[in-house]
Short mmCIF file of C-alpha atoms (C1' of nucleotides) in Angstrom, two decimals:
data_model
loop_
_atom_site.label_atom_id
_atom_site.label_comp_id
_atom_site.label_asym_id
_atom_site.label_seq_id
_atom_site.Cartn_x
_atom_site.Cartn_y
_atom_site.Cartn_z
CA MET A 1 18.70 13.03 14.25
CA ASN A 2 17.33 15.90 16.45
CA TRP A 3 14.40 17.90 15.27
CA THR A 4 16.72 20.82 13.47
CA ASP A 5 15.22 23.68 12.68
CA GLU A 6 15.36 22.90 8.85
CA ARG A 7 13.53 19.99 9.59
CA VAL A 8 10.90 20.92 11.20
CA GLU A 9 10.35 22.78 8.10
CA LEU A 10 11.01 20.37 5.41
CA LEU A 11 8.21 18.25 7.60
CA LYS A 12 5.97 20.85 7.78
CA LYS A 13 5.81 21.29 4.44
CA LEU A 14 5.47 17.75 3.92
CA TRP A 15 2.62 17.46 6.31
CA SER A 16 0.59 19.82 5.10
CA GLU A 17 1.00 18.41 1.07
CA GLY A 18 -0.62 14.99 2.28
CA LEU A 19 2.60 12.73 2.79
CA SER A 20 1.68 10.19 5.41
CA ALA A 21 3.98 10.09 8.14
CA SER A 22 5.88 7.07 7.16
CA GLN A 23 6.21 8.54 3.54
CA ILE A 24 7.44 11.99 5.55
CA ALA A 25 9.62 9.65 7.59
CA THR A 26 11.37 8.08 4.62
CA GLN A 27 12.07 11.77 3.03
CA LEU A 28 13.17 12.91 6.75
CA GLY A 29 15.94 9.93 6.72
CA GLY A 30 16.36 8.81 10.52
CA VAL A 31 13.35 9.20 12.29
CA SER A 32 10.55 6.54 11.98
CA ARG A 33 7.11 7.21 11.41
CA ASN A 34 6.42 7.35 14.75
CA ALA A 35 8.90 9.81 15.43
CA VAL A 36 7.20 12.20 12.89
CA ILE A 37 3.35 11.47 14.43
CA GLY A 38 5.50 12.29 17.39
CA LYS A 39 6.18 16.01 15.96
CA VAL A 40 3.49 16.62 14.53
CA HIS A 41 1.16 15.96 17.79
CA ARG A 42 3.68 18.54 19.31
CA LEU A 43 3.91 21.09 16.97
CA LYS A 44 -0.12 21.30 17.23
CA LEU A 45 -0.20 20.06 12.89
CA SER A 46 -2.89 17.77 13.51
CA ALA A 47 -5.84 19.37 11.19
CA ARG A 48 -4.00 18.87 7.98
CA GLY A 49 -6.87 20.78 5.75
CA ARG A 50 -8.54 18.57 3.53
CA THR A 51 -7.04 14.58 4.23
CA SER A 52 -8.09 13.69 7.44
CA SER A 53 -8.92 9.64 6.62
CA ALA A 54 -8.34 9.41 3.42
CA GLN A 55 -5.77 6.79 2.31
CA PRO A 56 -4.49 6.18 -0.32
CA ARG A 57 -4.19 2.93 -1.29
CA ALA A 58 -3.92 1.78 -4.34
CA LYS A 59 -4.20 4.44 -7.23
CA LYS A 60 -5.34 2.58 -10.30
CA THR A 61 -2.98 3.18 -12.43
CA PRO A 62 -1.82 6.28 -14.93
CA VAL A 63 -2.14 4.06 -18.09
CA SER A 64 -3.62 7.10 -19.70
CA ASN A 65 -5.19 6.96 -23.92
CA GLY A 66 -2.73 7.41 -25.89
CA THR A 67 -5.16 9.27 -27.90
CA LYS A 68 -2.81 11.97 -30.27
CA THR A 69 0.74 11.73 -28.52
CA THR A 70 3.60 13.05 -30.36
CA THR A 71 6.62 10.17 -30.53
CA ARG A 72 8.55 12.35 -28.55
CA PRO A 73 11.42 10.32 -27.01
CA THR A 74 11.54 10.77 -23.13
CA ARG A 75 14.96 10.99 -21.33
CA THR A 76 13.36 11.77 -17.55
CA ILE A 77 10.20 11.48 -16.44
CA THR A 78 8.90 14.71 -12.83
CA ALA A 79 7.26 13.46 -11.49
CA THR A 80 4.62 15.93 -8.84
CA ILE A 81 2.71 15.53 -6.08
CA GLY A 82 1.54 18.44 -3.77
CA ALA A 83 1.49 21.98 -4.00
CA THR A 84 4.62 22.80 -3.28
CA ALA A 85 6.41 19.64 -5.78
CA LEU A 86 7.95 17.22 -4.18
CA ALA A 87 9.65 16.15 -7.61
CA ALA A 88 11.26 13.24 -8.15
CA GLN A 89 13.10 12.09 -11.32
CA PHE A 90 12.86 9.05 -12.78
CA ASP A 91 16.08 8.06 -15.63
CA VAL A 92 14.23 5.81 -17.38
CA GLU A 93 16.81 2.51 -19.25
CA PRO A 94 18.10 3.27 -23.25
CA VAL A 95 16.59 0.55 -24.00
CA ALA A 96 13.03 1.55 -22.06
CA ARG A 97 13.38 4.52 -23.62
CA GLN A 98 13.25 3.66 -26.98
CA MET A 99 10.16 1.61 -26.06
CA LEU A 100 8.50 4.93 -24.24
CA ARG A 101 5.57 6.56 -25.73
CA PRO A 102 4.95 9.36 -23.54
CA THR A 103 1.54 10.44 -23.10
CA ALA A 104 -0.62 13.53 -22.79
CA ASN A 105 -1.27 13.60 -18.77
CA VAL A 106 1.02 10.57 -17.42
CA VAL A 107 0.14 10.51 -13.35
CA ILE A 108 3.11 9.44 -11.62
CA PRO A 109 3.50 8.19 -8.39
CA ILE A 110 5.81 9.50 -6.22
CA SER A 111 8.43 7.40 -5.53
CA ARG A 112 9.23 6.74 -1.95
CA LYS A 113 13.19 6.80 -1.98
CA LEU A 114 13.51 3.23 -0.34
CA ALA A 115 16.88 2.51 0.78
CA LEU A 116 18.01 -0.93 -0.31
CA ILE A 117 17.13 -2.32 3.36
CA GLU A 118 14.02 -0.65 3.09
CA LEU A 119 12.25 -2.65 0.09
CA THR A 120 10.01 -5.56 1.01
CA GLU A 121 8.50 -7.99 -1.06
CA ARG A 122 6.08 -5.65 -2.24
CA THR A 123 7.69 -2.53 -2.86
CA CYS A 124 8.71 -1.48 -6.75
CA LYS A 125 12.49 -2.44 -6.47
CA TRP A 126 12.63 0.25 -10.14
CA PRO A 127 16.43 2.19 -8.99
CA ASN A 128 16.21 5.76 -8.84
CA GLY A 129 19.77 8.07 -9.62
CA ASP A 130 22.91 6.15 -9.48
CA PRO A 131 23.56 3.26 -7.88
CA LEU A 132 26.73 4.61 -6.51
CA SER A 133 25.73 7.76 -5.56
CA GLU A 134 24.95 8.39 -1.90
CA GLU A 135 21.78 9.29 -3.24
CA PHE A 136 20.76 6.29 -4.49
CA ASN A 137 17.25 4.84 -3.27
CA PHE A 138 14.43 2.44 -4.52
CA CYS A 139 10.32 3.68 -6.14
CA GLY A 140 9.11 2.34 -3.23
CA ASN A 141 5.78 2.57 -4.00
CA GLU A 142 2.97 -0.44 -3.87
CA ALA A 143 4.60 -3.69 -5.89
CA GLY A 144 1.95 -5.22 -8.56
CA GLU A 145 1.80 -8.85 -7.28
CA SER A 146 3.25 -10.21 -10.22
CA GLY A 147 6.15 -8.44 -10.50
CA PRO A 148 8.53 -6.23 -8.68
CA TYR A 149 7.64 -2.71 -9.99
CA CYS A 150 4.58 -0.75 -9.03
CA GLY A 151 1.87 0.07 -11.92
CA TYR A 152 3.84 3.08 -13.46
CA HIS A 153 7.40 1.42 -13.33
CA SER A 154 6.43 -2.27 -14.46
CA LYS A 155 4.90 0.10 -17.71
CA VAL A 156 7.56 2.47 -18.36
CA ALA A 157 9.90 -0.24 -18.34
CA TYR A 158 8.47 -3.24 -20.00
CA GLN A 159 5.63 -2.11 -22.29
CA PRO A 160 6.76 -1.55 -25.64
CA VAL A 161 4.49 0.84 -28.17
CA SER A 162 3.04 -1.60 -30.38
CA GLU A 163 1.48 -3.32 -27.44
CA ARG A 164 0.26 -0.32 -25.92
CA LYS A 165 -1.48 0.74 -28.94
CA ARG A 166 -2.74 -2.44 -29.36
CA ALA A 167 -4.36 -2.81 -25.48
CA ARG A 168 -6.88 -0.04 -25.99
"C1'" DC B 1 -1.27 -8.59 6.00
"C1'" DC B 2 -0.88 -4.10 4.20
"C1'" DC B 3 -0.90 0.32 6.22
"C1'" DT B 4 -3.12 5.34 8.44
"C1'" DG B 5 -2.77 8.71 12.47
"C1'" DA B 6 -3.73 8.64 17.56
"C1'" DT B 7 -2.44 8.04 22.26
"C1'" DT B 8 0.42 7.14 26.22
"C1'" DC B 9 4.12 7.07 29.05
"C1'" DG B 10 9.34 6.30 30.57
"C1'" DC B 11 12.94 8.22 29.37
"C1'" DG C 1 10.34 17.18 24.38
"C1'" DC C 2 10.92 12.68 22.46
"C1'" DG C 3 9.26 8.08 20.66
"C1'" DA C 4 8.90 3.03 20.87
"C1'" DA C 5 4.16 0.75 21.85
"C1'" DT C 6 0.17 0.22 21.67
"C1'" DC C 7 -4.12 1.19 20.32
"C1'" DA C 8 -8.05 1.89 16.46
"C1'" DG C 9 -9.66 1.27 12.45
"C1'" DG C 10 -9.51 1.78 6.67
#
DNA sequence: CCCTGATTCGC
DNA sequence: GCGAATCAGG
């Protein structure tokens, strides 16, 4: 892989939005995080506004209160991160869709869109897209200790509306 | 151990 | 210019 103008532009954009080097590397594909960091330095982009030493560690699970939520069935949920919006969509399984209770301001962690071979024991294995498509990938965010999914997906996938109510 | 960016240096 | 290896750190 070489640094085409296009890839460099995407790199600049993602870097300015605060994504980590490894996240950018997987978004670009074909390069390591070291390659990304090296390029960032050569481009002299190192500064990056605010986010200098802030580490993303485990973000607290969204689970916003379901106070007065309208019972509105959802099929896809769009996640946004950064100013320019790097969106990722998650198609919810039919069964889960019925149990899904959309809440007002759910914060969804951006999918790292990892390939199957990039998954580890502690990355979320929630599938994105058509398994037969080239685009098929996995969430890849930090998985919980008790399951194969991240905090968000484990709830979307399995938590029934009734339980969610009770859980408050 | 997981991850982060920074730096070095052979290619 | 590129990026693997390494370093320093959370």
